[in-house]
Amino acid sequence: MSAPAAPRPTLPTSSPVAATATVTGTAAAPAPATATATRRRGLLDWRVRFAILSVIWGFSFLLIKVGTEAFAPFQVALGRVLFGALALLAVLLVRREPLPRGLRTWGHLTVAALLLNTAPFSLFAYAELSIPSSLAGICNATSPLWGMALSLIALSEDRPTRRRFAGLGLGFLGVLTVLGAWNGFSGVDAKGTAFALLASLCYPVGWIYVRRTLAGTPGSPVALTGGQLMVSTLQLALVSALFTSTPASFPLWPTLSVVALGALGTGMALQMQYGLVTEVGPTTAQMVTYFIPVIATTAGVLVLGEQLHWNTPVGAAIVLAGAALTQTRTASRKPA
C-alpha cells in the first residue's frame, strides 16, 4: 500500500501507510473542512474496523507476492490501481459525487499519482521478486522515518524535536538490524531491498508535494483519491504496454490476489480508513501503521512459508519504536 502520520484524512497510501500517512500506500489530497466532517459511527464498532483494516493492509504484501508469480510487476501495480479506482468510482456513483475539476487540480493529481501510486506500487512489486513479503512490509514501515528526514529540508514549520530526531536514528538502527548489517547483509538481496526502501521513500515525497499543492482543494477525499487512481491507471497502462507483454493466461490465485489488492486493499480499505479518521481522529487511526509489518510478517511466514530469523522481528520492533517517536509532537504545538 500502498502508505504511513497524517493529521487529517488525507489520501493513503496504498501504503498501506498513506492517509494516516503509509501504507501500503495510496495517498492523496487532504479533505476539505465541511459540515459533513462531523464524527460519525459506522455499522461496526471502530475497533472491529481497525482490526479489519490492519489485516487488509498487512496482507497486501502477501497479495503482491502471489500476484508476481504470474504477472509482471508493472501489471500487478496496474491491476492494483485499476480495481482500486473502480471501487472508489462505484462509491462516487452511489453518492452522486463528482470527480475533481480544473486542469490545475488534475495536473497536481498526475504528479501525486506518480509519487504515491505508480512508482511505489511498481517498486514494491519488483522488490518482491527477490525479497520476502515480510521484509517488504517492514521496509514500508520506514516511511515515517523518511518523512521526518525530508521535513528537515522541505517543511520549515515542521522542525523535529530531540525526541523525534532520536526516533529517526533508532528507526534506521532497526533497519540495519532487520538486514543483519553485522553479517555484511548476507542472505539479503540488495537490489530488492533497495527497491522496497525507495518505494517507502516515495510516500513522504508525495505527501510533501500534496501538502504544498492540493491542500484545500475542493472535493471529498474519495473523489480526489479516485481521480488520482484513474491517472495512475493511465500511467501504468502506458508503461505496461511499452515494457511488458500481454499475459498468456490468468491463473486463478494470482488474478484473485491482484483484484483483492486493488478492490479491498485500495478501495474498501480507504473507505474504512476515512471513517476511522472521522470517528476516532487521525492520531488513533494512524496506529494501524504499526500493525501492518507485524501482520505482513505473520502472513509471510504462515501462508508463504517464508523464513524468519530473530533479527527480523527484533529489527521491526525497533523500526516501529523509532517511527512512533518521530510522530510525537510537543503539546504546545498545534498539529499541522
mmCIF file of C-alpha atoms in Angstrom:
data_model
loop_
_atom_site.group_PDB
_atom_site.id
_atom_site.type_symbol
_atom_site.label_atom_id
_atom_site.label_comp_id
_atom_site.label_asym_id
_atom_site.label_seq_id
_atom_site.Cartn_x
_atom_site.Cartn_y
_atom_site.Cartn_z
ATOM 1 C CA MET A 1 0.000 0.000 0.000
ATOM 2 C CA SER A 2 0.305 1.323 -0.573
ATOM 3 C CA ALA A 3 1.284 4.008 2.901
ATOM 4 C CA PRO A 4 2.306 5.691 6.837
ATOM 5 C CA ALA A 5 1.272 10.188 10.007
ATOM 6 C CA ALA A 6 -1.372 12.340 8.548
ATOM 7 C CA PRO A 7 -3.020 14.800 10.868
ATOM 8 C CA ARG A 8 -6.182 14.894 8.774
ATOM 9 C CA PRO A 9 -7.971 12.487 6.465
ATOM 10 C CA THR A 10 -5.581 12.502 3.564
ATOM 11 C CA LEU A 11 -5.195 10.036 0.792
ATOM 12 C CA PRO A 12 -3.234 6.975 1.772
ATOM 13 C CA THR A 13 -1.389 5.147 0.756
ATOM 14 C CA SER A 14 -1.558 2.226 -0.711
ATOM 15 C CA SER A 15 0.694 2.453 1.777
ATOM 16 C CA PRO A 16 -0.648 0.744 3.203
ATOM 17 C CA VAL A 17 0.639 3.889 5.437
ATOM 18 C CA ALA A 18 -0.844 6.663 3.415
ATOM 19 C CA ALA A 19 -3.882 8.576 4.520
ATOM 20 C CA THR A 20 -2.833 8.225 8.064
ATOM 21 C CA ALA A 21 0.117 8.648 6.115
ATOM 22 C CA THR A 22 1.558 4.928 4.973
ATOM 23 C CA VAL A 23 0.951 2.077 3.897
ATOM 24 C CA THR A 24 0.567 0.281 1.573
ATOM 25 C CA GLY A 25 0.145 3.333 0.288
ATOM 26 C CA THR A 26 -2.332 5.232 -1.732
ATOM 27 C CA ALA A 27 -2.143 8.797 -0.571
ATOM 28 C CA ALA A 28 -3.834 11.864 -1.918
ATOM 29 C CA ALA A 29 -5.155 15.256 -1.061
ATOM 30 C CA PRO A 30 -6.420 16.463 2.296
ATOM 31 C CA ALA A 31 -10.143 16.501 2.836
ATOM 32 C CA PRO A 32 -11.720 19.946 2.947
ATOM 33 C CA ALA A 33 -13.275 21.134 6.186
ATOM 34 C CA THR A 34 -17.020 20.753 5.705
ATOM 35 C CA ALA A 35 -20.060 20.173 7.824
ATOM 36 C CA THR A 36 -20.008 16.535 6.727
ATOM 37 C CA ALA A 37 -16.718 16.068 8.515
ATOM 38 C CA THR A 38 -18.539 15.639 11.820
ATOM 39 C CA ARG A 39 -17.864 12.458 13.708
ATOM 40 C CA ARG A 40 -19.976 9.545 12.584
ATOM 41 C CA ARG A 41 -20.307 5.989 13.803
ATOM 42 C CA GLY A 42 -20.016 3.082 11.409
ATOM 43 C CA LEU A 43 -22.167 -0.007 11.318
ATOM 44 C CA LEU A 44 -19.351 -1.914 13.045
ATOM 45 C CA ASP A 45 -17.547 -0.833 16.179
ATOM 46 C CA TRP A 46 -14.453 1.160 15.251
ATOM 47 C CA ARG A 47 -12.188 -1.416 16.922
ATOM 48 C CA VAL A 48 -13.510 -4.118 14.627
ATOM 49 C CA ARG A 49 -12.981 -1.923 11.576
ATOM 50 C CA PHE A 50 -9.495 -1.027 12.842
ATOM 51 C CA ALA A 51 -8.635 -4.737 13.073
ATOM 52 C CA ILE A 52 -10.053 -5.461 9.613
ATOM 53 C CA LEU A 53 -8.114 -2.555 8.122
ATOM 54 C CA SER A 54 -4.883 -3.767 9.750
ATOM 55 C CA VAL A 55 -5.378 -7.245 8.307
ATOM 56 C CA ILE A 56 -6.223 -5.970 4.816
ATOM 57 C CA TRP A 57 -3.188 -3.719 4.598
ATOM 58 C CA GLY A 58 -0.953 -6.273 6.317
ATOM 59 C CA PHE A 59 -1.905 -8.921 3.757
ATOM 60 C CA SER A 60 -1.257 -6.536 0.856
ATOM 61 C CA PHE A 61 2.386 -7.594 0.682
ATOM 62 C CA LEU A 62 1.418 -11.256 0.518
ATOM 63 C CA LEU A 63 -1.018 -10.460 -2.298
ATOM 64 C CA ILE A 64 1.727 -8.646 -4.199
ATOM 65 C CA LYS A 65 3.982 -11.686 -3.821
ATOM 66 C CA VAL A 66 1.324 -14.048 -5.150
ATOM 67 C CA GLY A 67 0.465 -11.675 -7.989
ATOM 68 C CA THR A 68 4.070 -11.544 -9.223
ATOM 69 C CA GLU A 69 4.051 -15.320 -9.630
ATOM 70 C CA ALA A 70 2.026 -14.918 -12.833
ATOM 71 C CA PHE A 71 2.223 -11.252 -13.827
ATOM 72 C CA ALA A 72 4.966 -8.720 -14.418
ATOM 73 C CA PRO A 73 5.445 -6.175 -11.609
ATOM 74 C CA PHE A 74 4.070 -3.334 -13.731
ATOM 75 C CA GLN A 75 0.981 -5.437 -14.416
ATOM 76 C CA VAL A 76 0.456 -6.163 -10.716
ATOM 77 C CA ALA A 77 0.668 -2.434 -9.997
ATOM 78 C CA LEU A 78 -1.713 -1.718 -12.905
ATOM 79 C CA GLY A 79 -4.304 -4.175 -11.615
ATOM 80 C CA ARG A 80 -3.964 -2.699 -8.149
ATOM 81 C CA VAL A 81 -4.786 0.872 -9.175
ATOM 82 C CA LEU A 82 -7.366 -0.211 -11.766
ATOM 83 C CA PHE A 83 -9.522 -2.192 -9.344
ATOM 84 C CA GLY A 84 -8.952 0.381 -6.628
ATOM 85 C CA ALA A 85 -10.173 3.125 -8.963
ATOM 86 C CA LEU A 86 -13.223 1.088 -9.974
ATOM 87 C CA ALA A 87 -14.132 0.516 -6.329
ATOM 88 C CA LEU A 88 -13.931 4.224 -5.493
ATOM 89 C CA LEU A 89 -15.743 5.269 -8.661
ATOM 90 C CA ALA A 90 -18.576 2.930 -7.668
ATOM 91 C CA VAL A 91 -18.755 4.712 -4.304
ATOM 92 C CA LEU A 92 -18.843 8.098 -6.031
ATOM 93 C CA LEU A 93 -21.602 6.876 -8.327
ATOM 94 C CA VAL A 94 -23.718 5.726 -5.395
ATOM 95 C CA ARG A 95 -23.115 9.003 -3.552
ATOM 96 C CA ARG A 96 -23.579 11.023 -6.743
ATOM 97 C CA GLU A 97 -20.341 12.883 -6.073
ATOM 98 C CA PRO A 98 -18.433 14.421 -8.998
ATOM 99 C CA LEU A 99 -14.756 13.914 -9.789
ATOM 100 C CA PRO A 100 -12.376 16.839 -9.217
ATOM 101 C CA ARG A 101 -12.472 19.682 -11.726
ATOM 102 C CA GLY A 102 -9.899 22.031 -13.161
ATOM 103 C CA LEU A 103 -6.744 21.474 -15.180
ATOM 104 C CA ARG A 104 -4.578 22.665 -12.312
ATOM 105 C CA THR A 105 -6.074 20.091 -9.927
ATOM 106 C CA TRP A 106 -5.672 17.267 -12.442
ATOM 107 C CA GLY A 107 -2.108 18.352 -13.133
ATOM 108 C CA HIS A 108 -1.242 18.075 -9.444
ATOM 109 C CA LEU A 109 -3.095 14.760 -9.197
ATOM 110 C CA THR A 110 -0.950 13.467 -12.059
ATOM 111 C CA VAL A 111 2.229 14.173 -10.106
ATOM 112 C CA ALA A 112 0.675 12.815 -6.907
ATOM 113 C CA ALA A 113 -0.343 9.627 -8.726
ATOM 114 C CA LEU A 114 3.226 9.118 -9.928
ATOM 115 C CA LEU A 115 4.745 9.652 -6.481
ATOM 116 C CA LEU A 116 2.129 7.921 -4.351
ATOM 117 C CA ASN A 117 0.847 5.114 -6.565
ATOM 118 C CA THR A 118 2.609 4.423 -9.848
ATOM 119 C CA ALA A 119 6.208 4.495 -8.596
ATOM 120 C CA PRO A 120 5.877 2.882 -5.130
ATOM 121 C CA PHE A 121 3.413 0.188 -6.225
ATOM 122 C CA SER A 122 5.722 -0.792 -9.095
ATOM 123 C CA LEU A 123 8.812 -0.713 -6.887
ATOM 124 C CA PHE A 124 7.238 -2.919 -4.223
ATOM 125 C CA ALA A 125 6.164 -5.413 -6.891
ATOM 126 C CA TYR A 126 9.682 -5.515 -8.349
ATOM 127 C CA ALA A 127 11.164 -5.791 -4.850
ATOM 128 C CA GLU A 128 9.086 -8.857 -4.027
ATOM 129 C CA LEU A 129 10.521 -10.717 -6.986
ATOM 130 C CA SER A 130 13.633 -11.230 -4.842
ATOM 131 C CA ILE A 131 12.799 -10.450 -1.205
ATOM 132 C CA PRO A 132 10.196 -11.948 1.174
ATOM 133 C CA SER A 133 6.868 -10.201 1.537
ATOM 134 C CA SER A 134 7.611 -9.843 5.259
ATOM 135 C CA LEU A 135 10.741 -7.794 4.536
ATOM 136 C CA ALA A 136 8.789 -5.606 2.112
ATOM 137 C CA GLY A 137 6.208 -4.939 4.833
ATOM 138 C CA ILE A 138 8.914 -3.934 7.279
ATOM 139 C CA CYS A 139 10.546 -1.638 4.711
ATOM 140 C CA ASN A 140 7.157 0.009 4.235
ATOM 141 C CA ALA A 141 7.192 0.936 7.934
ATOM 142 C CA THR A 142 10.210 3.190 7.346
ATOM 143 C CA SER A 143 8.050 5.794 5.571
ATOM 144 C CA PRO A 144 7.605 7.958 8.700
ATOM 145 C CA LEU A 145 11.390 7.933 9.153
ATOM 146 C CA TRP A 146 11.975 9.149 5.598
ATOM 147 C CA GLY A 147 9.194 11.666 6.096
ATOM 148 C CA MET A 148 10.812 13.237 9.129
ATOM 149 C CA ALA A 149 14.194 13.332 7.424
ATOM 150 C CA LEU A 150 12.661 15.118 4.440
ATOM 151 C CA SER A 151 10.754 17.539 6.666
ATOM 152 C CA LEU A 152 14.095 18.927 7.797
ATOM 153 C CA ILE A 153 14.579 20.198 4.269
ATOM 154 C CA ALA A 154 11.142 20.764 2.824
ATOM 155 C CA LEU A 155 8.888 21.763 5.720
ATOM 156 C CA SER A 156 10.426 24.542 7.749
ATOM 157 C CA GLU A 157 7.377 24.698 10.031
ATOM 158 C CA ASP A 158 7.791 21.042 10.998
ATOM 159 C CA ARG A 159 11.221 21.042 12.649
ATOM 160 C CA PRO A 160 11.843 17.917 14.749
ATOM 161 C CA THR A 161 12.301 17.829 18.486
ATOM 162 C CA ARG A 162 15.151 15.952 20.129
ATOM 163 C CA ARG A 163 12.797 13.046 20.754
ATOM 164 C CA ARG A 164 11.778 12.850 17.115
ATOM 165 C CA PHE A 165 15.382 13.129 15.995
ATOM 166 C CA ALA A 166 16.245 10.247 18.356
ATOM 167 C CA GLY A 167 13.393 8.279 16.803
ATOM 168 C CA LEU A 168 14.917 8.813 13.377
ATOM 169 C CA GLY A 169 18.236 7.361 14.495
ATOM 170 C CA LEU A 170 16.555 4.495 16.327
ATOM 171 C CA GLY A 171 14.430 3.656 13.312
ATOM 172 C CA PHE A 172 17.335 3.360 10.922
ATOM 173 C CA LEU A 173 19.199 1.285 13.532
ATOM 174 C CA GLY A 174 16.219 -1.051 13.325
ATOM 175 C CA VAL A 175 16.589 -1.222 9.546
ATOM 176 C CA LEU A 176 20.221 -2.283 9.941
ATOM 177 C CA THR A 177 19.096 -4.912 12.451
ATOM 178 C CA VAL A 178 16.479 -6.310 10.072
ATOM 179 C CA LEU A 179 19.064 -6.513 7.282
ATOM 180 C CA GLY A 180 21.689 -8.143 9.515
ATOM 181 C CA ALA A 181 24.356 -5.495 8.986
ATOM 182 C CA TRP A 182 26.834 -7.303 11.278
ATOM 183 C CA ASN A 183 26.831 -10.215 8.803
ATOM 184 C CA GLY A 184 27.601 -7.958 5.856
ATOM 185 C CA PHE A 185 23.914 -8.121 4.753
ATOM 186 C CA SER A 186 24.464 -11.751 3.703
ATOM 187 C CA GLY A 187 21.282 -13.534 2.675
ATOM 188 C CA VAL A 188 19.528 -10.252 1.816
ATOM 189 C CA ASP A 189 19.002 -9.279 -1.796
ATOM 190 C CA ALA A 190 20.422 -5.770 -2.006
ATOM 191 C CA LYS A 191 18.547 -4.756 -5.153
ATOM 192 C CA GLY A 192 15.140 -5.905 -3.938
ATOM 193 C CA THR A 193 15.644 -4.308 -0.534
ATOM 194 C CA ALA A 194 16.745 -1.043 -2.162
ATOM 195 C CA PHE A 195 13.579 -1.075 -4.311
ATOM 196 C CA ALA A 196 11.384 -1.556 -1.224
ATOM 197 C CA LEU A 197 13.113 1.234 0.700
ATOM 198 C CA LEU A 198 12.891 3.521 -2.339
ATOM 199 C CA ALA A 199 9.166 2.760 -2.575
ATOM 200 C CA SER A 200 8.798 3.769 1.069
ATOM 201 C CA LEU A 201 10.667 6.991 0.348
ATOM 202 C CA CYS A 202 8.225 7.837 -2.461
ATOM 203 C CA TYR A 203 5.349 8.229 0.003
ATOM 204 C CA PRO A 204 6.699 11.132 2.094
ATOM 205 C CA VAL A 205 7.942 12.855 -1.055
ATOM 206 C CA GLY A 206 4.414 12.587 -2.412
ATOM 207 C CA TRP A 207 2.849 13.768 0.866
ATOM 208 C CA ILE A 208 5.014 16.861 0.893
ATOM 209 C CA TYR A 209 4.033 17.595 -2.707
ATOM 210 C CA VAL A 210 0.336 17.101 -1.929
ATOM 211 C CA ARG A 211 0.592 19.248 1.167
ATOM 212 C CA ARG A 212 2.071 22.097 -0.838
ATOM 213 C CA THR A 213 -0.209 21.872 -3.866
ATOM 214 C CA LEU A 214 -3.544 20.215 -3.081
ATOM 215 C CA ALA A 215 -4.323 21.335 0.459
ATOM 216 C CA GLY A 216 -7.769 22.909 0.469
ATOM 217 C CA THR A 217 -8.691 21.614 -2.992
ATOM 218 C CA PRO A 218 -12.490 21.304 -3.322
ATOM 219 C CA GLY A 219 -13.798 17.767 -3.354
ATOM 220 C CA SER A 220 -14.139 14.840 -0.982
ATOM 221 C CA PRO A 221 -11.175 12.557 -0.197
ATOM 222 C CA VAL A 222 -12.894 9.764 -2.134
ATOM 223 C CA ALA A 223 -13.247 11.954 -5.234
ATOM 224 C CA LEU A 224 -9.651 13.149 -5.097
ATOM 225 C CA THR A 225 -8.344 9.643 -4.460
ATOM 226 C CA GLY A 226 -10.500 8.205 -7.216
ATOM 227 C CA GLY A 227 -9.199 10.786 -9.680
ATOM 228 C CA GLN A 228 -5.633 10.108 -8.613
ATOM 229 C CA LEU A 229 -6.045 6.350 -9.101
ATOM 230 C CA MET A 230 -7.579 6.939 -12.525
ATOM 231 C CA VAL A 231 -4.487 8.904 -13.553
ATOM 232 C CA SER A 232 -2.211 6.221 -12.111
ATOM 233 C CA THR A 233 -4.123 3.599 -14.103
ATOM 234 C CA LEU A 234 -3.400 5.503 -17.311
ATOM 235 C CA GLN A 235 0.269 5.889 -16.372
ATOM 236 C CA LEU A 236 0.736 2.202 -15.616
ATOM 237 C CA ALA A 237 -1.265 1.121 -18.663
ATOM 238 C CA LEU A 238 1.175 3.057 -20.843
ATOM 239 C CA VAL A 239 4.242 1.717 -19.042
ATOM 240 C CA SER A 240 2.926 -1.854 -19.142
ATOM 241 C CA ALA A 241 2.213 -1.594 -22.875
ATOM 242 C CA LEU A 242 5.754 -0.379 -23.528
ATOM 243 C CA PHE A 243 7.736 -2.705 -21.259
ATOM 244 C CA THR A 244 5.680 -5.877 -20.799
ATOM 245 C CA SER A 245 3.827 -8.339 -22.993
ATOM 246 C CA THR A 246 0.197 -9.327 -22.593
ATOM 247 C CA PRO A 247 -0.181 -12.207 -20.100
ATOM 248 C CA ALA A 248 -0.632 -15.544 -21.838
ATOM 249 C CA SER A 249 -3.024 -16.712 -19.113
ATOM 250 C CA PHE A 250 -4.724 -15.539 -15.970
ATOM 251 C CA PRO A 251 -4.141 -18.144 -13.237
ATOM 252 C CA LEU A 252 -6.806 -18.141 -10.555
ATOM 253 C CA TRP A 253 -4.894 -17.264 -7.366
ATOM 254 C CA PRO A 254 -2.563 -14.603 -8.796
ATOM 255 C CA THR A 255 -5.523 -12.994 -10.566
ATOM 256 C CA LEU A 256 -7.676 -13.005 -7.437
ATOM 257 C CA SER A 257 -4.727 -11.609 -5.469
ATOM 258 C CA VAL A 258 -4.400 -8.622 -7.793
ATOM 259 C CA VAL A 259 -8.165 -7.998 -7.764
ATOM 260 C CA ALA A 260 -8.241 -8.161 -3.955
ATOM 261 C CA LEU A 261 -5.163 -5.978 -3.712
ATOM 262 C CA GLY A 262 -6.969 -3.223 -5.605
ATOM 263 C CA ALA A 263 -10.623 -3.612 -4.640
ATOM 264 C CA LEU A 264 -10.013 -4.393 -0.965
ATOM 265 C CA GLY A 265 -6.564 -3.007 -0.175
ATOM 266 C CA THR A 266 -7.122 0.252 -2.034
ATOM 267 C CA GLY A 267 -10.886 0.633 -2.407
ATOM 268 C CA MET A 268 -12.607 -0.771 0.648
ATOM 269 C CA ALA A 269 -9.673 -0.086 2.974
ATOM 270 C CA LEU A 270 -9.606 3.605 2.085
ATOM 271 C CA GLN A 271 -13.305 3.916 2.822
ATOM 272 C CA MET A 272 -12.809 2.279 6.201
ATOM 273 C CA GLN A 273 -9.829 4.469 6.977
ATOM 274 C CA TYR A 274 -11.681 7.698 6.191
ATOM 275 C CA GLY A 275 -14.446 6.542 8.531
ATOM 276 C CA LEU A 276 -11.963 5.816 11.323
ATOM 277 C CA VAL A 277 -10.292 9.211 10.974
ATOM 278 C CA THR A 278 -13.691 10.894 11.170
ATOM 279 C CA GLU A 279 -14.907 8.858 14.129
ATOM 280 C CA VAL A 280 -11.859 8.429 16.382
ATOM 281 C CA GLY A 281 -9.446 11.020 14.993
ATOM 282 C CA PRO A 282 -6.220 10.716 12.994
ATOM 283 C CA THR A 283 -3.990 10.000 15.996
ATOM 284 C CA THR A 284 -5.819 6.771 16.827
ATOM 285 C CA ALA A 285 -6.461 5.855 13.201
ATOM 286 C CA GLN A 286 -2.798 6.158 12.274
ATOM 287 C CA MET A 287 -1.921 3.448 14.809
ATOM 288 C CA VAL A 288 -2.861 0.940 12.101
ATOM 289 C CA THR A 289 0.567 1.709 10.644
ATOM 290 C CA TYR A 290 2.261 -0.166 13.475
ATOM 291 C CA PHE A 291 0.281 -3.362 12.953
ATOM 292 C CA ILE A 292 0.967 -3.660 9.220
ATOM 293 C CA PRO A 293 4.537 -5.077 9.401
ATOM 294 C CA VAL A 294 3.504 -7.472 12.179
ATOM 295 C CA ILE A 295 0.656 -8.868 10.081
ATOM 296 C CA ALA A 296 2.759 -8.851 6.892
ATOM 297 C CA THR A 297 5.477 -10.874 8.632
ATOM 298 C CA THR A 298 2.992 -13.310 10.172
ATOM 299 C CA ALA A 299 1.228 -13.823 6.839
ATOM 300 C CA GLY A 300 4.508 -14.356 5.003
ATOM 301 C CA VAL A 301 5.675 -16.985 7.484
ATOM 302 C CA LEU A 302 2.392 -18.873 7.953
ATOM 303 C CA VAL A 303 0.947 -18.681 4.434
ATOM 304 C CA LEU A 304 4.003 -18.473 2.171
ATOM 305 C CA GLY A 305 6.431 -20.366 4.395
ATOM 306 C CA GLU A 306 8.979 -17.546 4.458
ATOM 307 C CA GLN A 307 11.900 -17.977 6.842
ATOM 308 C CA LEU A 308 12.042 -15.810 9.935
ATOM 309 C CA HIS A 309 15.295 -15.110 11.762
ATOM 310 C CA TRP A 310 15.499 -13.471 15.190
ATOM 311 C CA ASN A 311 16.776 -10.169 13.798
ATOM 312 C CA THR A 312 13.668 -9.661 11.639
ATOM 313 C CA PRO A 313 11.068 -9.243 14.432
ATOM 314 C CA VAL A 314 13.577 -7.513 16.714
ATOM 315 C CA GLY A 315 14.585 -5.060 13.997
ATOM 316 C CA ALA A 316 10.941 -4.492 13.061
ATOM 317 C CA ALA A 317 10.110 -3.626 16.677
ATOM 318 C CA ILE A 318 12.992 -1.120 16.734
ATOM 319 C CA VAL A 319 11.824 0.420 13.443
ATOM 320 C CA LEU A 320 8.280 0.831 14.777
ATOM 321 C CA ALA A 321 9.528 2.322 18.036
ATOM 322 C CA GLY A 322 11.602 4.836 16.099
ATOM 323 C CA ALA A 323 8.682 5.623 13.789
ATOM 324 C CA ALA A 324 6.437 6.209 16.809
ATOM 325 C CA LEU A 325 8.954 8.648 18.291
ATOM 326 C CA THR A 326 9.178 10.601 15.040
ATOM 327 C CA GLN A 327 5.422 11.215 15.197
ATOM 328 C CA THR A 328 5.441 12.731 18.688
ATOM 329 C CA ARG A 329 4.940 16.468 18.986
ATOM 330 C CA THR A 330 5.142 18.878 21.860
ATOM 331 C CA ALA A 331 1.831 19.672 23.498
ATOM 332 C CA SER A 332 2.251 23.393 22.857
ATOM 333 C CA ARG A 333 2.297 22.972 19.101
ATOM 334 C CA LYS A 334 -0.839 22.590 17.100
ATOM 335 C CA PRO A 335 -0.983 19.757 14.537
ATOM 336 C CA ALA A 336 -0.124 20.817 11.011
#
